[in-house]
């Protein structure tokens, strides 16, 4: 008889690998011989390459381990194809963000190895979130992620905006975590368990009777906390400031990976344990969705800073994804998955373009600085235009198909009002995306930006723009993967 | 018969050309020359290929021909399905004809960023041909909307002083209409379980749903046609767009709306079509009379031609909704004719604009003394626009009037005033530009048509006269398909009547 039962580690193998490597990299960085500035930069650079490789290895591991529904740690942790799909997106997003980082950090004089280590920890936290099968592991993953993100947001510590971003995010994030925790405790108190499967069973058994008021209040608190994490209106207030203040490659990371992870978590918790209570939470999600779409469309119009504009744009995109959740069907979840996959590449590509905006020693962030980019940097402008048209949802670019599947689900569920508001908001949003195109293509060139823009940026740009442009030609694999993954939740 | 993917070839050949132009590098001169040559060569090859459709088209059947089908989104039952019938085949030809003409017309007038310009035109050709040959709603929508991107850039980059406003207005107006259509397409998908157009044509939609669907389609097509009162983007877009942009806009893009009504609203939503016909008549009559009067008051040549387009499109919508053979054939013929004539008229304006850089009617007068060939060409197209017998305009207008007269004499009478008003503003325009004494100094040294310009106008001129004098080959192509369309509508109406009676 064994001394202690060894827990089933297989489902969490990628996470364990990530944590181990991240700690090893941390040690490597710490015990590196103290040198001059150049040595620090060098260390940071190769650690970031190692970080990107780690993420790719984790992805490989993830895909190898995947198969069926693996449950570990006494039901705390689950790895199914839904988790695999979202983890793949998060890992790709994190890897691309790391690739984009070193050049920027070196220019800003903040190249330190902790940056990549923190991103690795944050990514691990996201993976735990995605795989959470219990309110406890949910909170654990969320906090691993958030604590790392608070620090990175303030990474450019000499810069007042970055410090402000970090602090703001920390204070509001802690509040949201508190709400989430309070909601979880209410749910536990009234349902008697924290395990998702058990919760689902409890609510399923109580079908027909109105659920206890405490449970409803708990769900509302959980929803509010999660809405903060996905930056859905009206819990979006921190988003523009944090996007603007944080170092740009981090903003790129920030706008995709945590959002995808939090959305995955939101979908899992709402469809899984609270699936029986869909009538109770549907109006809330619909409200969040409409508010986000409308706010994202109108508030972005007047922005001068491109990072702020992207912040509002991302709020709008979350609004569209939430339509899929409000629908609450398999088609809706599939729509969310396709939408987020496309959103990942659009957003990373757009941020790669923003990282290419450098004149002399200065990074530029004003939309007006893009003036006449099509003449000075035709390829950069073309890529940016592709991302902007795609975000506006114009076919044949991928962004259209993202919206298409979402609206498909909405119409199927007969949520006509939501769909009509959604498409009309997308027309308003098209205005500010077009404005970027207008500034790049119609306006007279300003002083040219630096060239070349850098190999890493060019590589990310090329990869994401090819995916966005040619998605239409062969959408079947992503669709099939999303269909298979969403089926596991029902 | 061996299925050769001719439609895909016609659709994607221009895109391949665009891809090739994109890779051209070197100094400005070389790039410009290569871009022009490649664009012309590709679009001409496409045009020649499209003759394959013309010669191998079977006029005895209303079925879709040259069909192609490939898996696209297998789980959703949405496939890449192409094919043409009598209604769409001629529009494909119109598109492939106008694109090389546009490339040729921009040979010298566009001097900046030629490479991007040619890419935009080739991409647009792909979208337009794809739109007309799509047999799946989603494929249709992708092409229908995809046109916006190149057109937005063409107006915005190479347009006139107020181009930004015009480009945004064009884009947002059209987009706002189209997104509602997208929702309608999705709603139809859930009723029929497929987005395949032939299947949807066989599907009977519940009547109340039909009304909503019809309105959603109407929102999109009315903007595209454009119908009064959502026509205001058109004059702006036309005035600001470069000549070739206006040509494509008037020649092909405006036909999207009429084609959409014929392909979707009529056969798929027959009850709603019958219900809303008076609305269409009312808006069309307003368009015909009001915009004709507006055209009369214009000082800008391009604006005048633009408003005349709105008026002519009023004839088209009246004709489509008569639901008679003559009316619908007339409407299609009118669209084809308008595609050629208004394209030619914009080119006519472009000729003098290239020389003097003015579109004001005021700045011209007495051009016949310096430009006799130009005056003659202008006259033919002007008369075709007026609808003089012997030109293409006459056949279309006549058929539409015959069609509408069978249905509603009052509408017919009001529609017919458009013929007179059309003659008034066109003849007035012609007199002010061509006749009179040549007194203005800026015109003293103006040159007549160059050989390149003659090459541009010659095919259009021949077509205008051929289609006017001997319309049979074109009507032959249309006839079976239009009959089939009307039959579809009538069967649906009868079925609906039967259901009502049974209640």
Coordinates of C-alpha atoms in Angstrom, one line a residue, chain A residues 1-489:
Chain A
X1 CA 0.0 0.0 0.0
X2 CA 1.5 3.4 -1.0
X3 CA 2.3 5.8 1.8
X4 CA 0.2 8.5 0.2
X5 CA -1.9 8.3 -2.9
X6 CA -0.2 10.1 -5.8
X7 CA -2.7 12.5 -7.4
X8 CA -3.4 12.1 -11.1
X9 CA -1.0 14.7 -12.5
X10 CA -1.5 13.9 -16.2
X11 CA -4.3 16.4 -16.9
X12 CA -2.2 19.2 -15.5
X13 CA 1.1 18.2 -17.1
X14 CA 1.4 21.3 -19.3
X15 CA 0.7 23.6 -16.3
X16 CA 3.2 21.7 -14.2
X17 CA 5.8 22.0 -16.9
X18 CA 5.2 25.7 -17.3
X19 CA 5.5 26.4 -13.6
X20 CA 8.7 24.3 -13.3
X21 CA 10.3 26.0 -16.3
X22 CA 9.2 29.5 -15.2
X23 CA 10.8 28.9 -11.8
X24 CA 14.0 27.6 -13.4
X25 CA 14.1 30.6 -15.6
X26 CA 13.6 32.8 -12.6
X27 CA 16.6 31.1 -10.8
X28 CA 18.7 31.4 -13.9
X29 CA 18.0 35.1 -14.1
X30 CA 18.6 35.7 -10.4
X31 CA 21.9 33.8 -10.2
X32 CA 23.2 35.4 -13.4
X33 CA 26.5 37.1 -12.6
X34 CA 25.9 40.8 -11.9
X35 CA 27.1 42.6 -14.9
X36 CA 26.8 45.9 -16.6
X37 CA 23.6 47.0 -18.5
X38 CA 24.5 45.1 -21.6
X39 CA 24.7 41.8 -19.8
X40 CA 21.3 42.4 -18.2
X41 CA 19.8 43.1 -21.6
X42 CA 21.5 40.0 -23.0
X43 CA 20.1 37.8 -20.2
X44 CA 16.6 39.3 -20.7
X45 CA 16.8 38.5 -24.4
X46 CA 17.7 34.9 -24.2
X47 CA 15.4 34.3 -21.4
X48 CA 12.6 35.7 -23.5
X49 CA 13.5 33.3 -26.3
X50 CA 13.5 30.5 -23.8
X51 CA 10.1 31.7 -22.6
X52 CA 8.7 31.6 -26.1
X53 CA 10.1 28.1 -26.6
X54 CA 8.6 27.0 -23.3
X55 CA 5.2 28.1 -24.4
X56 CA 5.5 26.2 -27.6
X57 CA 6.7 23.1 -25.8
X58 CA 3.8 23.5 -23.4
X59 CA 1.4 23.7 -26.4
X60 CA 2.9 20.5 -27.8
X61 CA 2.6 18.8 -24.4
X62 CA -1.0 20.0 -24.2
X63 CA -1.9 18.5 -27.5
X64 CA -0.2 15.3 -26.7
X65 CA -1.9 14.8 -23.3
X66 CA -5.3 15.9 -24.7
X67 CA -8.0 13.4 -25.4
X68 CA -11.3 12.9 -23.8
X69 CA -12.2 14.4 -20.5
X70 CA -9.4 14.1 -18.0
X71 CA -10.2 15.0 -14.4
X72 CA -7.4 15.5 -11.8
X73 CA -6.9 16.5 -8.2
X74 CA -10.2 15.1 -7.0
X75 CA -12.3 16.9 -9.4
X76 CA -10.7 20.3 -9.0
X77 CA -9.1 20.3 -12.4
X78 CA -10.5 19.2 -15.8
X79 CA -8.9 19.0 -19.2
X80 CA -11.3 18.5 -22.0
X81 CA -11.3 19.6 -25.6
X82 CA -12.9 22.9 -24.6
X83 CA -10.0 23.6 -22.3
X84 CA -7.5 22.5 -24.9
X85 CA -9.0 24.9 -27.5
X86 CA -8.8 27.9 -25.3
X87 CA -5.4 27.0 -23.8
X88 CA -4.0 26.7 -27.4
X89 CA -5.2 30.2 -28.1
X90 CA -3.7 31.6 -24.8
X91 CA -0.4 29.9 -25.4
X92 CA -0.2 31.2 -29.0
X93 CA -1.1 34.7 -27.8
X94 CA 1.4 34.6 -25.0
X95 CA 4.2 33.3 -27.3
X96 CA 3.5 36.0 -29.9
X97 CA 3.4 38.7 -27.3
X98 CA 6.8 37.5 -25.9
X99 CA 8.3 37.6 -29.4
X100 CA 7.1 41.2 -29.8
X101 CA 8.6 42.3 -26.4
X102 CA 12.4 42.3 -26.3
X103 CA 12.9 45.0 -28.9
X104 CA 10.5 47.4 -27.3
X105 CA 11.7 46.8 -23.8
X106 CA 15.3 47.3 -24.8
X107 CA 14.4 50.6 -26.5
X108 CA 12.6 51.8 -23.3
X109 CA 15.5 50.6 -21.2
X110 CA 13.4 48.3 -19.1
X111 CA 14.7 45.0 -20.5
X112 CA 14.7 42.7 -17.5
X113 CA 14.2 38.9 -17.4
X114 CA 11.4 39.2 -14.8
X115 CA 9.1 40.4 -17.5
X116 CA 9.0 37.0 -19.3
X117 CA 8.9 35.0 -16.1
X118 CA 5.9 37.0 -15.0
X119 CA 4.2 36.4 -18.3
X120 CA 4.8 32.7 -18.0
X121 CA 3.3 32.7 -14.5
X122 CA 0.3 34.7 -15.7
X123 CA -0.2 32.2 -18.6
X124 CA -0.1 29.3 -16.2
X125 CA -2.7 31.0 -14.1
X126 CA -4.9 31.4 -17.2
X127 CA -4.5 27.8 -18.0
X128 CA -5.6 26.8 -14.5
X129 CA -8.6 29.1 -14.9
X130 CA -9.6 27.5 -18.2
X131 CA -9.3 24.1 -16.6
X132 CA -11.0 25.0 -13.3
X133 CA -13.7 22.6 -12.3
X134 CA -14.3 24.0 -8.8
X135 CA -14.8 27.5 -7.4
X136 CA -11.6 27.1 -5.4
X137 CA -9.4 26.2 -8.4
X138 CA -11.1 29.0 -10.3
X139 CA -10.1 31.5 -7.8
X140 CA -6.6 30.0 -7.5
X141 CA -6.0 30.3 -11.2
X142 CA -7.5 33.8 -11.4
X143 CA -5.2 35.1 -8.7
X144 CA -2.0 33.5 -10.1
X145 CA -2.9 35.3 -13.3
X146 CA -3.9 38.6 -11.8
X147 CA -1.0 39.0 -9.4
X148 CA 1.4 38.6 -12.2
X149 CA -0.5 41.0 -14.4
X150 CA -0.6 43.7 -11.8
X151 CA 3.1 43.7 -11.6
X152 CA 3.7 43.7 -15.4
X153 CA 1.2 46.6 -15.9
X154 CA 3.5 48.7 -13.7
X155 CA 6.6 47.3 -15.3
X156 CA 7.8 50.6 -16.7
X157 CA 8.1 52.0 -13.2
X158 CA 9.7 55.3 -14.1
X159 CA 6.7 56.2 -16.2
X160 CA 3.9 57.7 -14.2
X161 CA 1.2 56.3 -16.6
X162 CA 2.5 52.8 -16.2
X163 CA 2.6 53.1 -12.4
X164 CA -0.9 54.5 -12.4
X165 CA -2.0 51.7 -14.7
X166 CA -0.6 49.1 -12.3
X167 CA -2.1 50.6 -9.3
X168 CA -5.5 51.2 -10.8
X169 CA -5.6 47.7 -12.1
X170 CA -4.6 46.3 -8.8
X171 CA -7.2 48.2 -6.7
X172 CA -10.1 47.5 -9.1
X173 CA -8.9 44.0 -9.8
X174 CA -8.8 43.2 -6.1
X175 CA -12.3 44.6 -5.7
X176 CA -13.5 42.3 -8.5
X177 CA -11.7 39.3 -7.0
X178 CA -13.4 40.2 -3.7
X179 CA -16.8 40.2 -5.4
X180 CA -16.1 37.0 -7.1
X181 CA -15.1 35.4 -3.9
X182 CA -18.1 36.7 -2.1
X183 CA -20.3 35.4 -4.8
X184 CA -18.6 32.0 -4.6
X185 CA -19.1 31.8 -0.8
X186 CA -22.8 32.6 -1.3
X187 CA -23.2 29.9 -3.8
X188 CA -21.3 27.5 -1.6
X189 CA -23.5 28.5 1.4
X190 CA -26.8 27.9 -0.5
X191 CA -25.8 25.0 -2.7
X192 CA -23.4 23.2 -0.3
X193 CA -20.6 22.5 -2.7
X194 CA -18.0 24.2 -4.8
X195 CA -17.4 21.5 -7.3
X196 CA -18.9 22.4 -10.8
X197 CA -20.2 18.9 -11.5
X198 CA -21.8 18.7 -8.1
X199 CA -23.3 22.2 -8.5
X200 CA -24.7 21.2 -11.8
X201 CA -26.2 18.1 -10.2
X202 CA -27.7 20.2 -7.3
X203 CA -29.4 22.6 -9.7
X204 CA -30.5 19.9 -12.0
X205 CA -32.2 18.1 -9.1
X206 CA -33.9 21.3 -8.1
X207 CA -35.2 21.9 -11.5
X208 CA -38.7 23.3 -11.5
X209 CA -38.4 25.0 -8.1
X210 CA -37.1 28.5 -8.0
X211 CA -33.5 28.5 -6.9
X212 CA -32.6 30.0 -3.6
X213 CA -32.2 33.7 -3.6
X214 CA -28.8 33.4 -2.2
X215 CA -27.6 31.4 -5.2
X216 CA -29.0 34.1 -7.5
X217 CA -27.2 36.9 -5.6
X218 CA -24.1 34.7 -5.6
X219 CA -24.2 34.3 -9.4
X220 CA -24.7 38.0 -9.9
X221 CA -21.6 38.7 -7.8
X222 CA -19.6 36.1 -9.8
X223 CA -20.8 37.6 -13.0
X224 CA -19.8 41.0 -11.9
X225 CA -16.4 39.8 -11.0
X226 CA -15.9 38.0 -14.2
X227 CA -17.3 40.9 -16.2
X228 CA -14.5 43.0 -14.7
X229 CA -11.9 40.4 -15.8
X230 CA -13.2 40.3 -19.4
X231 CA -13.7 44.1 -19.3
X232 CA -17.3 44.1 -20.3
X233 CA -19.2 47.4 -19.8
X234 CA -20.2 48.6 -17.2
X235 CA -17.1 47.1 -15.5
X236 CA -14.7 48.4 -18.1
X237 CA -13.5 51.6 -16.5
X238 CA -10.0 50.4 -15.9
X239 CA -9.4 49.2 -19.4
X240 CA -8.5 52.3 -21.3
X241 CA -6.1 53.6 -18.6
X242 CA -4.3 50.2 -18.2
X243 CA -4.1 49.7 -22.0
X244 CA -2.6 53.2 -22.4
X245 CA -0.2 53.1 -19.5
X246 CA 1.2 49.6 -19.7
X247 CA 4.2 48.8 -21.9
X248 CA 2.8 48.3 -25.5
X249 CA 3.8 44.6 -26.0
X250 CA 2.3 43.9 -22.6
X251 CA -0.9 45.6 -23.8
X252 CA -0.9 43.3 -26.7
X253 CA -0.6 40.3 -24.4
X254 CA -3.1 41.8 -22.1
X255 CA -5.7 42.5 -24.7
X256 CA -5.8 38.8 -25.8
X257 CA -4.7 36.2 -23.4
X258 CA -6.4 37.1 -20.1
X259 CA -9.5 38.1 -22.0
X260 CA -9.7 34.7 -23.7
X261 CA -9.0 32.9 -20.5
X262 CA -11.6 34.8 -18.5
X263 CA -14.1 34.4 -21.2
X264 CA -13.5 30.7 -21.3
X265 CA -13.9 30.5 -17.6
X266 CA -17.1 32.6 -17.8
X267 CA -18.5 30.3 -20.4
X268 CA -17.6 27.1 -18.5
X269 CA -19.1 28.3 -15.2
X270 CA -22.3 29.7 -16.7
X271 CA -23.0 26.8 -19.1
X272 CA -21.7 24.1 -16.7
X273 CA -22.8 24.5 -13.1
X274 CA -25.3 27.3 -13.7
X275 CA -26.6 26.0 -17.0
X276 CA -29.9 25.1 -15.5
X277 CA -30.4 28.6 -14.3
X278 CA -29.9 30.1 -17.7
X279 CA -33.2 32.1 -17.4
X280 CA -31.9 33.8 -14.3
X281 CA -28.6 35.0 -15.7
X282 CA -29.5 35.5 -19.4
X283 CA -30.8 39.1 -19.0
X284 CA -27.6 40.1 -17.1
X285 CA -25.4 38.7 -19.9
X286 CA -27.5 40.3 -22.5
X287 CA -27.2 43.6 -20.7
X288 CA -23.5 43.3 -20.4
X289 CA -23.3 42.4 -24.1
X290 CA -25.4 45.3 -25.3
X291 CA -23.7 47.8 -23.0
X292 CA -20.3 46.6 -24.2
X293 CA -21.1 46.7 -27.9
X294 CA -22.7 50.1 -27.7
X295 CA -20.0 51.6 -25.5
X296 CA -17.2 50.1 -27.5
X297 CA -18.7 51.6 -30.6
X298 CA -19.4 55.1 -29.4
X299 CA -16.6 55.7 -27.0
X300 CA -13.9 54.8 -29.4
X301 CA -14.9 57.4 -31.9
X302 CA -13.3 60.3 -30.1
X303 CA -10.1 58.7 -29.1
X304 CA -6.8 60.2 -30.2
X305 CA -4.5 57.6 -28.6
X306 CA -4.5 54.4 -30.6
X307 CA -4.0 52.2 -27.5
X308 CA -7.0 53.8 -25.9
X309 CA -8.9 53.2 -29.1
X310 CA -7.9 49.6 -29.1
X311 CA -9.1 49.4 -25.5
X312 CA -12.6 50.5 -26.4
X313 CA -12.5 48.3 -29.5
X314 CA -11.7 45.3 -27.3
X315 CA -14.6 46.2 -25.0
X316 CA -16.8 46.1 -28.1
X317 CA -15.4 42.7 -29.2
X318 CA -16.2 41.2 -25.8
X319 CA -19.7 42.5 -26.2
X320 CA -20.0 40.4 -29.4
X321 CA -18.5 37.4 -27.8
X322 CA -21.0 37.7 -24.9
X323 CA -23.9 37.4 -27.4
X324 CA -22.7 33.8 -27.8
X325 CA -23.0 33.3 -24.1
X326 CA -26.4 35.0 -23.8
X327 CA -27.6 32.5 -26.4
X328 CA -26.3 29.7 -24.2
X329 CA -26.4 27.0 -26.8
X330 CA -23.8 24.9 -28.4
X331 CA -23.8 27.1 -31.5
X332 CA -23.3 30.1 -29.3
X333 CA -20.3 28.6 -27.5
X334 CA -18.9 27.6 -30.9
X335 CA -19.4 31.2 -32.1
X336 CA -17.5 32.5 -29.1
X337 CA -14.6 30.1 -29.7
X338 CA -14.3 31.0 -33.4
X339 CA -14.6 34.7 -32.5
X340 CA -11.9 34.6 -29.9
X341 CA -9.6 32.6 -32.2
X342 CA -9.9 35.3 -34.9
X343 CA -9.8 38.1 -32.4
X344 CA -6.5 36.8 -31.1
X345 CA -4.8 37.2 -34.4
X346 CA -6.5 40.5 -35.3
X347 CA -5.6 42.1 -32.1
X348 CA -2.0 40.8 -31.9
X349 CA -1.5 42.0 -35.5
X350 CA -2.9 45.4 -34.8
X351 CA -0.6 45.8 -31.8
X352 CA 2.4 44.6 -33.8
X353 CA 1.6 47.5 -36.1
X354 CA 1.4 49.9 -33.2
X355 CA 4.8 48.6 -32.0
X356 CA 6.1 49.5 -35.5
X357 CA 5.2 53.1 -34.9
X358 CA 8.5 54.6 -33.8
X359 CA 10.0 57.8 -34.9
X360 CA 13.6 58.4 -33.8
X361 CA 13.8 57.4 -30.2
X362 CA 10.2 58.0 -29.5
X363 CA 7.3 55.5 -29.5
X364 CA 4.2 57.0 -31.1
X365 CA 0.8 56.4 -29.8
X366 CA -1.3 59.1 -31.5
X367 CA -3.6 58.0 -34.3
X368 CA -2.6 61.1 -36.2
X369 CA 1.0 59.9 -36.4
X370 CA -0.2 57.2 -38.8
X371 CA -0.9 59.9 -41.5
X372 CA 0.1 58.9 -44.9
X373 CA 1.6 55.6 -43.7
X374 CA 0.5 53.9 -47.0
X375 CA 3.2 56.0 -48.8
X376 CA 6.0 55.7 -46.4
X377 CA 5.4 52.1 -45.2
X378 CA 3.1 50.5 -47.7
X379 CA 3.3 47.0 -46.3
X380 CA 2.8 48.1 -42.7
X381 CA -0.2 50.2 -43.8
X382 CA -1.6 47.3 -45.8
X383 CA -1.4 45.0 -42.8
X384 CA -3.0 47.6 -40.5
X385 CA -5.8 48.2 -43.0
X386 CA -6.4 44.4 -43.2
X387 CA -6.8 44.3 -39.4
X388 CA -9.0 47.3 -39.3
X389 CA -11.3 46.1 -42.0
X390 CA -11.4 42.7 -40.3
X391 CA -12.3 44.2 -37.0
X392 CA -15.0 46.2 -38.7
X393 CA -16.3 42.8 -39.8
X394 CA -16.1 43.3 -43.6
X395 CA -15.9 40.1 -45.6
X396 CA -14.0 38.3 -46.9
X397 CA -11.7 39.0 -44.0
X398 CA -11.8 36.7 -40.9
X399 CA -13.4 39.2 -38.6
X400 CA -16.6 38.9 -40.6
X401 CA -16.8 35.2 -40.0
X402 CA -16.3 35.7 -36.3
X403 CA -19.4 37.9 -36.2
X404 CA -21.2 35.7 -38.6
X405 CA -21.1 32.6 -36.3
X406 CA -22.1 34.7 -33.3
X407 CA -25.1 36.2 -35.1
X408 CA -25.9 32.8 -36.5
X409 CA -26.3 31.5 -33.0
X410 CA -28.3 34.6 -31.9
X411 CA -30.8 34.2 -34.7
X412 CA -31.1 30.6 -34.1
X413 CA -32.0 31.3 -30.5
X414 CA -34.4 34.0 -31.7
X415 CA -32.7 36.8 -29.9
X416 CA -33.5 39.2 -32.6
X417 CA -33.2 42.4 -30.7
X418 CA -29.7 41.5 -29.5
X419 CA -28.7 40.7 -33.1
X420 CA -30.1 43.9 -34.5
X421 CA -28.4 46.0 -31.9
X422 CA -25.2 44.1 -32.5
X423 CA -25.1 44.6 -36.2
X424 CA -26.0 48.3 -35.9
X425 CA -23.3 48.8 -33.3
X426 CA -20.9 47.2 -35.7
X427 CA -21.8 49.8 -38.3
X428 CA -20.9 52.6 -35.8
X429 CA -17.7 50.8 -34.9
X430 CA -16.8 50.5 -38.5
X431 CA -16.5 54.3 -38.5
X432 CA -13.5 54.5 -36.3
X433 CA -11.8 51.5 -37.8
X434 CA -12.3 53.2 -41.2
X435 CA -10.9 56.4 -39.7
X436 CA -7.5 54.6 -39.2
X437 CA -7.6 53.5 -42.8
X438 CA -8.5 57.0 -43.9
X439 CA -5.6 58.5 -42.0
X440 CA -3.2 56.0 -43.4
X441 CA -4.4 56.0 -47.0
X442 CA -6.1 59.4 -47.6
X443 CA -4.0 61.8 -45.6
X444 CA -0.8 63.5 -46.6
X445 CA 2.2 61.7 -45.1
X446 CA 3.6 63.1 -41.9
X447 CA 7.3 62.6 -41.0
X448 CA 8.1 59.0 -41.8
X449 CA 8.4 56.4 -39.1
X450 CA 11.6 54.5 -38.5
X451 CA 12.4 51.7 -40.8
X452 CA 13.0 48.8 -40.7
X453 CA 10.3 48.0 -38.2
X454 CA 12.1 44.9 -36.9
X455 CA 12.2 41.3 -37.8
X456 CA 10.0 40.1 -34.9
X457 CA 7.2 42.6 -35.6
X458 CA 7.4 41.8 -39.3
X459 CA 7.1 38.1 -38.6
X460 CA 4.0 38.5 -36.4
X461 CA 2.4 40.9 -38.8
X462 CA 2.9 38.5 -41.7
X463 CA 1.6 35.5 -39.8
X464 CA -1.5 37.2 -38.5
X465 CA -2.4 39.0 -41.7
X466 CA -2.1 35.8 -43.7
X467 CA -4.4 34.1 -41.2
X468 CA -6.9 37.0 -41.3
X469 CA -6.9 37.2 -45.1
X470 CA -7.0 33.5 -45.9
X471 CA -9.3 32.3 -43.2
X472 CA -12.2 32.4 -45.6
X473 CA -10.5 29.9 -48.0
X474 CA -10.4 27.1 -45.5
X475 CA -12.4 27.7 -42.3
X476 CA -13.3 24.0 -41.8
X477 CA -10.5 23.0 -39.4
X478 CA -11.2 25.8 -36.9
X479 CA -14.9 25.3 -37.2
X480 CA -14.6 21.6 -36.6
X481 CA -12.3 22.1 -33.6
X482 CA -14.7 24.6 -32.1
X483 CA -17.7 22.4 -32.7
X484 CA -16.0 19.5 -31.0
X485 CA -14.9 21.6 -28.1
X486 CA -18.2 23.3 -27.5
X487 CA -20.0 19.9 -27.6
X488 CA -18.1 18.8 -24.5
X489 CA -19.9 21.4 -22.4

